[in-house]
GROMACS .gro file of N, CA, C and O in nm:
model
  276
    1ALA      N    1   1.904  -1.274  -0.075
    1ALA     CA    2   1.777  -1.206  -0.091
    1ALA      C    3   1.757  -1.106   0.022
    1ALA      O    4   1.793  -1.133   0.136
    2LYS      N    5   1.702  -0.991  -0.012
    2LYS     CA    6   1.675  -0.889   0.088
    2LYS      C    7   1.554  -0.929   0.170
    2LYS      O    8   1.460  -0.991   0.121
    3ALA      N    9   1.555  -0.889   0.296
    3ALA     CA   10   1.444  -0.920   0.386
    3ALA      C   11   1.321  -0.837   0.349
    3ALA      O   12   1.332  -0.726   0.298
    4ALA      N   13   1.205  -0.893   0.374
    4ALA     CA   14   1.079  -0.824   0.348
    4ALA      C   15   1.061  -0.710   0.447
    4ALA      O   16   1.107  -0.717   0.562
    5LEU      N   17   0.995  -0.604   0.405
    5LEU     CA   18   0.965  -0.492   0.492
    5LEU      C   19   0.832  -0.514   0.562
    5LEU      O   20   0.737  -0.566   0.503
    6ASP      N   21   0.824  -0.471   0.684
    6ASP     CA   22   0.702  -0.477   0.763
    6ASP      C   23   0.611  -0.363   0.718
    6ASP      O   24   0.653  -0.247   0.718
    7ALA      N   25   0.487  -0.393   0.679
    7ALA     CA   26   0.393  -0.290   0.634
    7ALA      C   27   0.328  -0.215   0.750
    7ALA      O   28   0.268  -0.111   0.730
    8GLY      N   29   0.338  -0.269   0.870
    8GLY     CA   30   0.278  -0.204   0.984
    8GLY      C   31   0.137  -0.251   1.013
    8GLY      O   32   0.073  -0.201   1.105
    9PHE      N   33   0.085  -0.342   0.935
    9PHE     CA   34  -0.046  -0.401   0.957
    9PHE      C   35  -0.027  -0.552   0.967
    9PHE      O   36   0.008  -0.618   0.869
   10VAL      N   37  -0.049  -0.607   1.084
   10VAL     CA   38  -0.020  -0.748   1.112
   10VAL      C   39  -0.090  -0.841   1.013
   10VAL      O   40  -0.028  -0.931   0.957
   11ALA      N   41  -0.218  -0.818   0.988
   11ALA     CA   42  -0.293  -0.907   0.897
   11ALA      C   43  -0.235  -0.903   0.756
   11ALA      O   44  -0.221  -1.007   0.691
   12LEU      N   45  -0.198  -0.786   0.709
   12LEU     CA   46  -0.139  -0.774   0.575
   12LEU      C   47  -0.003  -0.844   0.571
   12LEU      O   48   0.027  -0.919   0.479
   13ASP      N   49   0.079  -0.818   0.672
   13ASP     CA   50   0.212  -0.880   0.677
   13ASP      C   51   0.203  -1.032   0.681
   13ASP      O   52   0.283  -1.101   0.617
   14ARG      N   53   0.106  -1.084   0.753
   14ARG     CA   54   0.089  -1.230   0.758
   14ARG      C   55   0.042  -1.285   0.623
   14ARG      O   56   0.084  -1.391   0.580
   15THR      N   57  -0.046  -1.212   0.558
   15THR     CA   58  -0.103  -1.258   0.431
   15THR      C   59   0.000  -1.257   0.318
   15THR      O   60   0.013  -1.354   0.245
   16VAL      N   61   0.071  -1.147   0.303
   16VAL     CA   62   0.166  -1.134   0.191
   16VAL      C   63   0.310  -1.158   0.233
   16VAL      O   64   0.401  -1.146   0.152
   17ARG      N   65   0.329  -1.189   0.362
   17ARG     CA   66   0.463  -1.214   0.418
   17ARG      C   67   0.556  -1.095   0.401
   17ARG      O   68   0.674  -1.109   0.369
   18GLY      N   69   0.500  -0.975   0.419
   18GLY     CA   70   0.578  -0.852   0.412
   18GLY      C   71   0.587  -0.797   0.271
   18GLY      O   72   0.543  -0.858   0.175
   19LEU      N   73   0.643  -0.677   0.262
   19LEU     CA   74   0.662  -0.611   0.133
   19LEU      C   75   0.804  -0.643   0.086
   19LEU      O   76   0.899  -0.615   0.157
   20HIS      N   77   0.815  -0.699  -0.031
   20HIS     CA   78   0.944  -0.748  -0.080
   20HIS      C   79   1.005  -0.650  -0.180
   20HIS      O   80   0.940  -0.611  -0.277
   21PRO      N   81   1.131  -0.611  -0.157
   21PRO     CA   82   1.199  -0.521  -0.252
   21PRO      C   83   1.198  -0.581  -0.393
   21PRO      O   84   1.216  -0.701  -0.411
   22GLY      N   85   1.170  -0.497  -0.490
   22GLY     CA   86   1.167  -0.542  -0.628
   22GLY      C   87   1.035  -0.602  -0.672
   22GLY      O   88   1.021  -0.642  -0.787
   23SER      N   89   0.938  -0.610  -0.582
   23SER     CA   90   0.808  -0.665  -0.620
   23SER      C   91   0.702  -0.555  -0.616
   23SER      O   92   0.720  -0.452  -0.552
   24LEU      N   93   0.593  -0.578  -0.685
   24LEU     CA   94   0.482  -0.484  -0.689
   24LEU      C   95   0.368  -0.542  -0.608
   24LEU      O   96   0.326  -0.654  -0.630
   25THR      N   97   0.319  -0.464  -0.512
   25THR     CA   98   0.204  -0.506  -0.432
   25THR      C   99   0.087  -0.418  -0.472
   25THR      O  100   0.094  -0.296  -0.463
   26VAL      N  101  -0.020  -0.480  -0.519
   26VAL     CA  102  -0.137  -0.406  -0.565
   26VAL      C  103  -0.244  -0.410  -0.457
   26VAL      O  104  -0.277  -0.517  -0.404
   27VAL      N  105  -0.297  -0.292  -0.424
   27VAL     CA  106  -0.406  -0.281  -0.328
   27VAL      C  107  -0.522  -0.216  -0.403
   27VAL      O  108  -0.506  -0.108  -0.459
   28ALA      N  109  -0.636  -0.282  -0.405
   28ALA     CA  110  -0.749  -0.230  -0.480
   28ALA      C  111  -0.878  -0.244  -0.399
   28ALA      O  112  -0.893  -0.336  -0.320
   29ALA      N  113  -0.968  -0.149  -0.418
   29ALA     CA  114  -1.100  -0.152  -0.357
   29ALA      C  115  -1.187  -0.053  -0.433
   29ALA      O  116  -1.137   0.025  -0.514
   30GLY      N  117  -1.313  -0.056  -0.404
   30GLY     CA  118  -1.405   0.037  -0.468
   30GLY      C  119  -1.384   0.179  -0.418
   30GLY      O  120  -1.312   0.203  -0.321
   31PRO      N  121  -1.449   0.275  -0.484
   31PRO     CA  122  -1.438   0.414  -0.442
   31PRO      C  123  -1.486   0.432  -0.298
   31PRO      O  124  -1.576   0.363  -0.253
   32ALA      N  125  -1.424   0.524  -0.227
   32ALA     CA  126  -1.462   0.561  -0.090
   32ALA      C  127  -1.446   0.447   0.009
   32ALA      O  128  -1.520   0.438   0.107
   33HIS      N  129  -1.349   0.359  -0.015
   33HIS     CA  130  -1.322   0.251   0.079
   33HIS      C  131  -1.190   0.272   0.155
   33HIS      O  132  -1.142   0.181   0.220
   34GLY      N  133  -1.130   0.390   0.142
   34GLY     CA  134  -1.013   0.424   0.222
   34GLY      C  135  -0.880   0.367   0.175
   34GLY      O  136  -0.787   0.358   0.254
   35VAL      N  137  -0.870   0.331   0.048
   35VAL     CA  138  -0.745   0.272  -0.001
   35VAL      C  139  -0.630   0.372   0.011
   35VAL      O  140  -0.521   0.336   0.057
   36GLN      N  141  -0.652   0.497  -0.028
   36GLN     CA  142  -0.543   0.595  -0.020
   36GLN      C  143  -0.501   0.620   0.125
   36GLN      O  144  -0.382   0.630   0.153
   37SER      N  145  -0.595   0.626   0.216
   37SER     CA  146  -0.562   0.644   0.358
   37SER      C  147  -0.482   0.525   0.409
   37SER      O  148  -0.385   0.540   0.483
   38PHE      N  149  -0.523   0.405   0.370
   38PHE     CA  150  -0.452   0.284   0.408
   38PHE      C  151  -0.309   0.287   0.355
   38PHE      O  152  -0.213   0.261   0.429
   39LEU      N  153  -0.293   0.321   0.227
   39LEU     CA  154  -0.160   0.325   0.167
   39LEU      C  155  -0.072   0.432   0.230
   39LEU      O  156   0.049   0.412   0.246
   40LEU      N  157  -0.130   0.545   0.266
   40LEU     CA  158  -0.052   0.648   0.335
   40LEU      C  159  -0.006   0.599   0.471
   40LEU      O  160   0.104   0.631   0.515
   41GLY      N  161  -0.089   0.519   0.538
   41GLY     CA  162  -0.047   0.460   0.666
   41GLY      C  163   0.069   0.364   0.649
   41GLY      O  164   0.164   0.365   0.727
   42VAL      N  165   0.063   0.281   0.545
   42VAL     CA  166   0.175   0.189   0.516
   42VAL      C  167   0.299   0.269   0.482
   42VAL      O  168   0.409   0.242   0.533
   43ALA      N  169   0.285   0.371   0.396
   43ALA     CA  170   0.400   0.453   0.356
   43ALA      C  171   0.461   0.524   0.475
   43ALA      O  172   0.584   0.530   0.489
   44ALA      N  173   0.378   0.577   0.564
   44ALA     CA  174   0.429   0.645   0.683
   44ALA      C  175   0.506   0.548   0.772
   44ALA      O  176   0.613   0.580   0.824
   45HIS      N  177   0.453   0.428   0.788
   45HIS     CA  178   0.520   0.328   0.871
   45HIS      C  179   0.656   0.289   0.811
   45HIS      O  180   0.757   0.288   0.882
   46VAL      N  181   0.657   0.260   0.682
   46VAL     CA  182   0.782   0.216   0.619
   46VAL      C  183   0.885   0.328   0.617
   46VAL      O  184   1.003   0.305   0.645
   47SER      N  185   0.842   0.451   0.590
   47SER     CA  186   0.938   0.560   0.580
   47SER      C  187   0.989   0.608   0.716
   47SER      O  188   1.106   0.644   0.728
   48THR      N  189   0.905   0.606   0.818
   48THR     CA  190   0.949   0.656   0.949
   48THR      C  191   1.008   0.548   1.038
   48THR      O  192   1.110   0.568   1.101
   49ARG      N  193   0.944   0.433   1.044
   49ARG     CA  194   0.991   0.326   1.134
   49ARG      C  195   1.105   0.246   1.074
   49ARG      O  196   1.190   0.196   1.146
   50GLN      N  197   1.102   0.230   0.941
   50GLN     CA  198   1.205   0.148   0.878
   50GLN      C  199   1.303   0.231   0.795
   50GLN      O  200   1.395   0.178   0.735
   51ARG      N  201   1.279   0.362   0.793
   51ARG     CA  202   1.367   0.457   0.725
   51ARG      C  203   1.400   0.416   0.582
   51ARG      O  204   1.515   0.412   0.540
   52ARG      N  205   1.294   0.386   0.507
   52ARG     CA  206   1.309   0.348   0.367
   52ARG      C  207   1.231   0.445   0.280
   52ARG      O  208   1.133   0.505   0.323
   53SER      N  209   1.274   0.461   0.156
   53SER     CA  210   1.202   0.545   0.061
   53SER      C  211   1.076   0.474   0.015
   53SER      O  212   1.074   0.352   0.003
   54VAL      N  213   0.972   0.552  -0.013
   54VAL     CA  214   0.843   0.496  -0.052
   54VAL      C  215   0.790   0.571  -0.172
   54VAL      O  216   0.805   0.693  -0.181
   55ALA      N  217   0.728   0.500  -0.265
   55ALA     CA  218   0.659   0.561  -0.379
   55ALA      C  219   0.517   0.505  -0.383
   55ALA      O  220   0.497   0.385  -0.364
   56ILE      N  221   0.421   0.592  -0.405
   56ILE     CA  222   0.282   0.549  -0.418
   56ILE      C  223   0.233   0.596  -0.555
   56ILE      O  224   0.240   0.714  -0.587
   57LEU      N  225   0.184   0.503  -0.633
   57LEU     CA  226   0.126   0.536  -0.764
   57LEU      C  227  -0.022   0.503  -0.757
   57LEU      O  228  -0.059   0.392  -0.720
   58THR      N  229  -0.105   0.600  -0.790
   58THR     CA  230  -0.249   0.574  -0.788
   58THR      C  231  -0.305   0.593  -0.928
   58THR      O  232  -0.254   0.673  -1.006
   59ALA      N  233  -0.406   0.518  -0.957
   59ALA     CA  234  -0.471   0.527  -1.088
   59ALA      C  235  -0.622   0.523  -1.067
   59ALA      O  236  -0.688   0.424  -1.092
   60GLY      N  237  -0.673   0.631  -1.017
   60GLY     CA  238  -0.818   0.641  -0.996
   60GLY      C  239  -0.888   0.664  -1.128
   60GLY      O  240  -0.831   0.717  -1.222
   61PRO      N  241  -1.014   0.624  -1.136
   61PRO     CA  242  -1.090   0.646  -1.259
   61PRO      C  243  -1.119   0.794  -1.282
   61PRO      O  244  -1.132   0.870  -1.186
   62SER      N  245  -1.127   0.832  -1.405
   62SER     CA  246  -1.162   0.970  -1.436
   62SER      C  247  -1.315   0.985  -1.426
   62SER      O  248  -1.388   0.888  -1.421
   63ALA      N  249  -1.361   1.107  -1.426
   63ALA     CA  250  -1.505   1.134  -1.418
   63ALA      C  251  -1.579   1.073  -1.537
   63ALA      O  252  -1.695   1.038  -1.527
   64ARG      N  253  -1.513   1.059  -1.650
   64ARG     CA  254  -1.576   1.004  -1.770
   64ARG      C  255  -1.609   0.856  -1.757
   64ARG      O  256  -1.694   0.805  -1.826
   65THR      N  257  -1.537   0.785  -1.672
   65THR     CA  258  -1.558   0.640  -1.661
   65THR      C  259  -1.671   0.603  -1.569
   65THR      O  260  -1.715   0.488  -1.569
   66TRP      N  261  -1.720   0.696  -1.489
   66TRP     CA  262  -1.829   0.668  -1.396
   66TRP      C  263  -1.962   0.684  -1.466
   66TRP      O  264  -1.981   0.776  -1.544
   67PRO      N  265  -2.056   0.595  -1.438
   67PRO     CA  266  -2.190   0.611  -1.498
   67PRO      C  267  -2.256   0.739  -1.450
   67PRO      O  268  -2.238   0.779  -1.335
   68ALA      N  269  -2.327   0.804  -1.536
   68ALA     CA  270  -2.400   0.925  -1.497
   68ALA      C  271  -2.511   0.889  -1.400
   68ALA      O  272  -2.570   0.783  -1.407
   69GLY      N  273  -2.536   0.976  -1.306
   69GLY     CA  274  -2.645   0.942  -1.218
   69GLY      C  275  -2.641   1.015  -1.095
   69GLY      O  276  -2.692   1.017  -0.998
   0.00000   0.00000   0.00000
């Protein structure tokens, strides 16, 4: 088995025991809670410190799904 990758955030690494090759890690929060900034920080850490390729897929809601107001 391949070793888990360090995400660069101690609390996250302790909770999920690192990022495991071949697995999907889902990070979710409400709008304007900094999820994309957080994921970019993880991606930067993994790509620069661990020299690994990174892919980020986001699926934000469209304007039609938000209540008018």
